XYZ file of C-alpha atoms in Angstrom:
153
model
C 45.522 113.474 53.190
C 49.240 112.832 54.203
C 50.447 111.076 57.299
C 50.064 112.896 60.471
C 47.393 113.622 63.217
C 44.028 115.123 62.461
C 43.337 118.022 64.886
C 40.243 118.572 63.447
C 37.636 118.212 60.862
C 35.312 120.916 59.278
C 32.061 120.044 57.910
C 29.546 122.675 56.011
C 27.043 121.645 53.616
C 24.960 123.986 51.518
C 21.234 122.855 50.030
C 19.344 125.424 48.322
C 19.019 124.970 44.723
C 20.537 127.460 43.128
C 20.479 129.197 39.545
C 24.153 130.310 39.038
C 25.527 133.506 37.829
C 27.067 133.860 34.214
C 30.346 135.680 33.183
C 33.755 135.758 33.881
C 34.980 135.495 37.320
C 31.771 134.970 39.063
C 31.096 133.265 42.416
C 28.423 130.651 41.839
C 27.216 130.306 45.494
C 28.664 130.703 49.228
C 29.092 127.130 51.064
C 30.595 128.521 54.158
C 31.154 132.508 56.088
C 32.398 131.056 58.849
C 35.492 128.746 58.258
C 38.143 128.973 60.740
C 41.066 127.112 60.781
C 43.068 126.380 63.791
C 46.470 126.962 62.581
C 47.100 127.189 58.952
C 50.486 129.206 58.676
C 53.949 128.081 57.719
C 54.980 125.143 59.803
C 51.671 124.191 61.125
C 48.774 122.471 59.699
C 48.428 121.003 56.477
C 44.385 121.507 55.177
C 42.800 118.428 53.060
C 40.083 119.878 50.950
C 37.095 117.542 49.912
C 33.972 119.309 47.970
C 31.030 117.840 45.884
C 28.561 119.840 44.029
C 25.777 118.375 42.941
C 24.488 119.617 39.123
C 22.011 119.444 36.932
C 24.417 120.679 33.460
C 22.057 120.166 30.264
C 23.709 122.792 28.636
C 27.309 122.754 29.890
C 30.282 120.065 28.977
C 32.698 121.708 31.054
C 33.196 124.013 33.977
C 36.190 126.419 34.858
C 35.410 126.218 38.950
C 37.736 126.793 42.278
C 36.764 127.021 45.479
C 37.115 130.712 46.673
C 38.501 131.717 49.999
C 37.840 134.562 51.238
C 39.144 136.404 54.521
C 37.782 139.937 53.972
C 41.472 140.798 52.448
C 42.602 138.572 50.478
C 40.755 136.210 48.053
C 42.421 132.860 47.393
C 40.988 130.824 43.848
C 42.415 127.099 45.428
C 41.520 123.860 43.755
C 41.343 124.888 40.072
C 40.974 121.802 38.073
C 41.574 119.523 40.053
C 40.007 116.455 41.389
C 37.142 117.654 38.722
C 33.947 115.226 37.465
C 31.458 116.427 35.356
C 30.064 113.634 32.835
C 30.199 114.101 29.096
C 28.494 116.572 26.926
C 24.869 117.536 28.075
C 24.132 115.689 31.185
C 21.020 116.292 33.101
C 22.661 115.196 36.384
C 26.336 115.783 37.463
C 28.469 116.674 40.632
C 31.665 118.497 40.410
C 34.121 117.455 43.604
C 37.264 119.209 45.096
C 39.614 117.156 46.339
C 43.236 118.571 47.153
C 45.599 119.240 49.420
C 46.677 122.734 50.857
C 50.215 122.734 52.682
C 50.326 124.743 56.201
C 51.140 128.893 54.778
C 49.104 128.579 51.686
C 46.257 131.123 53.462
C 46.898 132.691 56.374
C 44.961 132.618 59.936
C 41.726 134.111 59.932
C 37.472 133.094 59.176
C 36.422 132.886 55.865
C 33.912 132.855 53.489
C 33.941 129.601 51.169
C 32.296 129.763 47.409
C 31.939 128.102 44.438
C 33.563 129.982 42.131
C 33.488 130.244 38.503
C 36.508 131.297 36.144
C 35.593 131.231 32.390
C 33.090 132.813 31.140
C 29.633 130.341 30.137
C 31.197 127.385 32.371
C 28.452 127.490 34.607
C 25.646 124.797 35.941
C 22.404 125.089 34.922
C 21.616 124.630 38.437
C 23.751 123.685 41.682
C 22.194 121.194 44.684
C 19.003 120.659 42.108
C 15.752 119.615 43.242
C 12.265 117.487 42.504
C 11.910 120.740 39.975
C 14.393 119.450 37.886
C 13.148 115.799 37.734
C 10.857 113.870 39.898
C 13.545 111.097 40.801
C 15.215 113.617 43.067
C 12.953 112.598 45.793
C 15.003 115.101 48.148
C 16.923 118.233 47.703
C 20.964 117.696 47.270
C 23.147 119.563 49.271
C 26.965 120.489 48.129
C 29.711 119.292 50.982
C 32.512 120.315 51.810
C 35.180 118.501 54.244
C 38.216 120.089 55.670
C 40.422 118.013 57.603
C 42.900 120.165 59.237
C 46.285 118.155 59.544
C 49.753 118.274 61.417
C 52.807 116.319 59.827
Protein backbone atom coordinates (compact mmCIF):
# COMPACT_ATOMS: atom_id res chain seq x y z
CA UNK A 1 0.00 0.00 0.00
CA UNK A 2 0.96 3.77 -0.29
CA UNK A 3 2.37 5.95 2.44
CA UNK A 4 0.05 6.91 5.12
CA UNK A 5 -1.44 5.53 8.45
CA UNK A 6 -3.24 2.24 8.68
CA UNK A 7 -6.54 2.71 10.59
CA UNK A 8 -7.27 -0.66 10.29
CA UNK A 9 -6.86 -4.07 8.94
CA UNK A 10 -9.58 -6.64 7.81
CA UNK A 11 -8.94 -10.21 7.90
CA UNK A 12 -11.56 -13.08 6.57
CA UNK A 13 -10.51 -16.37 5.48
CA UNK A 14 -12.76 -18.93 3.87
CA UNK A 15 -11.92 -23.01 4.07
CA UNK A 16 -14.42 -25.23 2.70
CA UNK A 17 -13.46 -26.92 -0.38
CA UNK A 18 -15.46 -25.96 -2.86
CA UNK A 19 -16.61 -27.26 -6.45
CA UNK A 20 -17.14 -23.99 -8.45
CA UNK A 21 -19.90 -22.97 -10.66
CA UNK A 22 -19.49 -22.89 -14.58
CA UNK A 23 -20.67 -20.13 -17.06
CA UNK A 24 -20.41 -16.72 -17.66
CA UNK A 25 -20.52 -14.30 -14.92
CA UNK A 26 -20.70 -16.64 -12.07
CA UNK A 27 -19.63 -16.10 -8.44
CA UNK A 28 -17.34 -18.96 -7.50
CA UNK A 29 -17.72 -18.71 -3.66
CA UNK A 30 -18.49 -15.94 -0.85
CA UNK A 31 -15.22 -15.08 1.36
CA UNK A 32 -16.86 -12.43 3.37
CA UNK A 33 -20.99 -10.93 4.17
CA UNK A 34 -19.82 -8.83 6.52
CA UNK A 35 -17.06 -6.34 5.31
CA UNK A 36 -17.32 -2.94 6.57
CA UNK A 37 -15.11 -0.35 5.91
CA UNK A 38 -14.59 2.59 8.08
CA UNK A 39 -14.53 5.31 5.64
CA UNK A 40 -14.11 4.53 2.05
CA UNK A 41 -15.59 7.69 0.19
CA UNK A 42 -13.88 10.45 -1.71
CA UNK A 43 -11.19 12.00 0.38
CA UNK A 44 -10.90 9.38 2.97
CA UNK A 45 -9.38 6.05 3.04
CA UNK A 46 -7.49 4.42 0.50
CA UNK A 47 -8.32 0.23 0.68
CA UNK A 48 -5.19 -2.24 -0.09
CA UNK A 49 -6.65 -5.45 -1.31
CA UNK A 50 -4.59 -8.76 -0.73
CA UNK A 51 -6.44 -12.26 -1.72
CA UNK A 52 -5.07 -15.86 -2.28
CA UNK A 53 -7.07 -18.71 -3.47
CA UNK A 54 -5.84 -21.79 -3.18
CA UNK A 55 -6.64 -24.34 -6.44
CA UNK A 56 -6.46 -27.47 -7.51
CA UNK A 57 -6.81 -26.48 -11.78
CA UNK A 58 -6.13 -29.91 -13.75
CA UNK A 59 -8.23 -28.83 -16.34
CA UNK A 60 -7.91 -25.03 -16.48
CA UNK A 61 -4.75 -22.81 -17.87
CA UNK A 62 -6.35 -19.68 -17.16
CA UNK A 63 -8.99 -17.96 -15.12
CA UNK A 64 -11.09 -14.71 -15.86
CA UNK A 65 -11.63 -13.89 -11.80
CA UNK A 66 -12.39 -10.45 -9.71
CA UNK A 67 -13.24 -10.12 -6.48
CA UNK A 68 -16.99 -9.10 -6.23
CA UNK A 69 -18.30 -6.50 -3.89
CA UNK A 70 -21.37 -6.45 -3.06
CA UNK A 71 -23.50 -3.89 -0.89
CA UNK A 72 -27.06 -5.12 -1.58
CA UNK A 73 -27.18 -2.23 -4.47
CA UNK A 74 -24.54 -2.08 -6.25
CA UNK A 75 -22.10 -4.86 -7.34
CA UNK A 76 -18.50 -3.79 -7.90
CA UNK A 77 -16.15 -6.59 -10.23
CA UNK A 78 -12.56 -4.92 -8.58
CA UNK A 79 -9.25 -6.59 -9.16
CA UNK A 80 -9.71 -8.08 -12.66
CA UNK A 81 -6.43 -9.38 -13.76
CA UNK A 82 -4.42 -8.22 -11.73
CA UNK A 83 -1.83 -9.36 -9.35
CA UNK A 84 -2.98 -12.94 -10.99
CA UNK A 85 -0.83 -16.52 -10.52
CA UNK A 86 -2.01 -19.54 -11.77
CA UNK A 87 0.93 -21.97 -13.03
CA UNK A 88 1.06 -23.23 -16.59
CA UNK A 89 -1.25 -25.46 -18.43
CA UNK A 90 -2.85 -28.31 -16.26
CA UNK A 91 -1.62 -27.93 -12.80
CA UNK A 92 -2.91 -30.04 -10.04
CA UNK A 93 -2.13 -27.36 -7.43
CA UNK A 94 -2.38 -23.52 -7.88
CA UNK A 95 -3.46 -20.29 -5.93
CA UNK A 96 -4.79 -17.30 -7.63
CA UNK A 97 -3.93 -13.89 -5.40
CA UNK A 98 -5.46 -10.31 -5.51
CA UNK A 99 -3.33 -7.81 -4.83
CA UNK A 100 -4.36 -4.06 -5.66
CA UNK A 101 -5.06 -0.98 -4.58
CA UNK A 102 -8.56 0.79 -4.33
CA UNK A 103 -8.37 4.75 -3.94
CA UNK A 104 -10.86 6.31 -1.15
CA UNK A 105 -14.60 6.80 -3.54
CA UNK A 106 -14.09 3.72 -5.57
CA UNK A 107 -17.23 1.93 -3.41
CA UNK A 108 -19.12 3.73 -1.28
CA UNK A 109 -19.86 3.29 2.68
CA UNK A 110 -21.75 0.40 3.56
CA UNK A 111 -21.20 -3.88 4.60
CA UNK A 112 -20.62 -6.12 1.99
CA UNK A 113 -20.56 -9.34 0.73
CA UNK A 114 -17.01 -10.40 -0.77
CA UNK A 115 -16.81 -13.34 -3.64
CA UNK A 116 -14.78 -14.90 -5.90
CA UNK A 117 -16.05 -14.15 -8.95
CA UNK A 118 -15.75 -15.57 -12.29
CA UNK A 119 -16.02 -13.61 -15.73
CA UNK A 120 -15.50 -15.88 -18.82
CA UNK A 121 -17.19 -18.56 -19.36
CA UNK A 122 -15.07 -22.29 -18.55
CA UNK A 123 -12.31 -20.20 -16.51
CA UNK A 124 -13.12 -21.88 -13.50
CA UNK A 125 -11.06 -24.14 -10.75
CA UNK A 126 -11.62 -27.50 -10.57
CA UNK A 127 -11.82 -26.93 -6.99
CA UNK A 128 -11.11 -23.79 -4.62
CA UNK A 129 -9.34 -24.25 -0.84
CA UNK A 130 -8.84 -28.21 -1.93
CA UNK A 131 -8.42 -30.85 0.47
CA UNK A 132 -6.69 -34.49 1.47
CA UNK A 133 -9.53 -35.56 -1.34
CA UNK A 134 -7.62 -34.14 -3.89
CA UNK A 135 -4.18 -35.59 -2.88
CA UNK A 136 -2.93 -37.01 0.29
CA UNK A 137 0.00 -34.37 0.68
CA UNK A 138 -2.60 -31.80 1.66
CA UNK A 139 -2.32 -32.93 5.16
CA UNK A 140 -4.86 -29.98 6.09
CA UNK A 141 -7.60 -28.17 4.39
CA UNK A 142 -6.48 -24.64 2.64
CA UNK A 143 -8.32 -21.74 3.32
CA UNK A 144 -8.55 -18.59 0.72
CA UNK A 145 -7.45 -15.05 2.57
CA UNK A 146 -8.21 -12.09 2.12
CA UNK A 147 -6.45 -8.82 3.73
CA UNK A 148 -7.83 -5.37 3.63
CA UNK A 149 -5.80 -2.74 4.99
CA UNK A 150 -7.83 0.31 5.18
CA UNK A 151 -5.46 3.42 4.62
CA UNK A 152 -5.41 7.33 5.06
CA UNK A 153 -2.84 9.42 2.88
Amino acid sequence: AGGGKTIKRHYFEMNTRTTPTGGVNTDQFTITSGFTPILPTAGNNDLWVQCTAPVNGASQNWFNMCLRFDNGSTQYNLGQNIGTNFPGANPQQGAYDWNFNLPAGTIAAGTYTIKVHMITNSSQADFWNPNSSDDARVSTQSATTLMITEYKN
